[in-house]
Amino acid sequence: QVQLVESGGGLVQPGGSLSVSCAASGGISNINTMGWYRQAPGKERELVAGITSGGSTDYGDSVKGRFTISRDNAKNTVYLQMKSLKSEDTAVYYCYAEIVYSDILNEVYWGQGTQVTVSS
């Protein structure tokens, strides 16, 4: 039913910029938090950024000041603008969405991931 599709990953030079997006489909409403995690080779998955339906944001320490997350609630889409990219940002980026079905039932859905490679 619920599907999250990421787009916009690719290869970018150090210091460059790249934007990725994630669209949730399936007749969804009441998405609470949407955002991104990433996983680099040999590393555990870490939070990149999250944003609530009201616009409150949270960023991982390693990306603060460089990445900006935003969303379009009507389109159930979340965006991540990445600037001043470093080789350390190379990872598979996974979109997530927390959907509130009731006061006691939430579900988290994940995209399949999109590769971001920062290299000269």
XYZ file of C-alpha atoms in Angstrom:
120
model
C 0.000 0.000 0.000
C 2.476 2.611 1.174
C 5.487 3.210 -1.014
C 8.331 5.694 -0.682
C 10.326 6.466 -3.798
C 13.584 8.406 -3.649
C 15.089 10.286 -6.540
C 17.970 12.631 -7.213
C 20.950 10.656 -6.017
C 24.124 10.533 -8.010
C 27.726 11.646 -8.282
C 28.860 15.092 -7.182
C 32.246 16.732 -6.628
C 33.463 17.729 -3.167
C 32.147 21.161 -2.296
C 29.252 20.753 -4.663
C 25.542 20.490 -4.112
C 22.913 17.866 -4.690
C 19.224 17.564 -3.925
C 17.230 14.424 -3.336
C 13.523 13.928 -2.902
C 11.190 11.276 -1.613
C 7.524 10.890 -2.450
C 5.135 8.766 -0.434
C 2.180 7.257 -2.241
C -0.760 5.034 -1.407
C -3.552 7.359 -0.378
C -1.666 8.520 2.669
C -2.659 11.155 5.159
C -1.425 12.052 8.624
C 2.279 11.659 7.974
C 3.968 12.907 11.110
C 7.705 12.915 10.525
C 9.495 12.434 7.229
C 13.203 12.452 6.729
C 16.418 10.753 5.805
C 18.894 8.328 7.228
C 22.090 7.282 5.529
C 24.483 4.384 5.680
C 28.073 4.496 4.500
C 30.210 1.409 3.850
C 31.282 -0.149 7.119
C 29.157 2.254 9.146
C 25.859 2.032 10.951
C 22.824 3.850 9.686
C 22.645 7.397 11.039
C 20.091 10.171 11.083
C 20.585 12.847 8.458
C 17.509 14.994 8.969
C 13.868 14.819 9.905
C 10.935 17.185 9.610
C 7.494 17.106 11.195
C 4.238 17.981 9.508
C 4.404 21.314 11.320
C 7.838 22.094 9.932
C 10.047 21.407 12.924
C 13.416 20.040 11.857
C 16.173 17.949 13.315
C 19.620 17.364 11.827
C 22.453 15.031 12.477
C 25.515 16.768 13.867
C 27.627 15.981 10.826
C 25.302 17.796 8.416
C 24.153 20.805 10.420
C 24.710 24.021 8.528
C 25.135 22.238 5.205
C 21.913 20.318 4.595
C 18.369 21.636 4.509
C 15.263 19.509 4.760
C 11.818 20.601 3.622
C 8.501 19.025 2.734
C 5.306 19.488 0.812
C 2.523 18.033 2.909
C -0.017 18.129 0.102
C 2.262 16.032 -2.095
C 3.562 13.819 0.712
C 7.049 14.649 -0.442
C 10.205 15.430 1.486
C 13.278 17.122 0.060
C 16.885 17.281 1.126
C 19.182 19.980 -0.202
C 22.813 19.101 0.358
C 25.536 21.723 0.048
C 29.275 21.849 0.675
C 29.385 18.125 0.199
C 32.292 16.119 1.541
C 33.571 12.684 0.703
C 32.313 11.636 4.128
C 28.772 12.258 2.909
C 29.049 9.350 0.509
C 26.380 6.856 1.495
C 23.102 5.293 0.585
C 20.385 7.689 1.662
C 17.131 6.184 2.908
C 13.889 8.080 3.128
C 11.467 7.366 5.953
C 7.945 8.392 6.837
C 6.165 7.959 10.137
C 2.439 7.648 9.584
C -0.039 8.152 12.387
C -3.086 5.911 12.041
C -4.511 6.520 15.498
C -3.506 7.731 18.932
C -1.845 4.382 19.585
C -0.837 3.129 16.156
C 2.092 4.506 14.210
C 4.028 2.884 11.400
C 7.377 3.777 9.875
C 7.957 3.164 6.188
C 11.241 3.190 4.319
C 12.375 3.850 0.807
C 14.772 1.498 -0.910
C 17.615 4.008 -0.804
C 19.456 6.178 -3.277
C 23.223 6.336 -3.700
C 25.014 9.629 -3.152
C 28.688 9.625 -4.062
C 30.957 12.604 -3.407
C 34.179 12.255 -5.349
C 36.529 14.132 -7.648
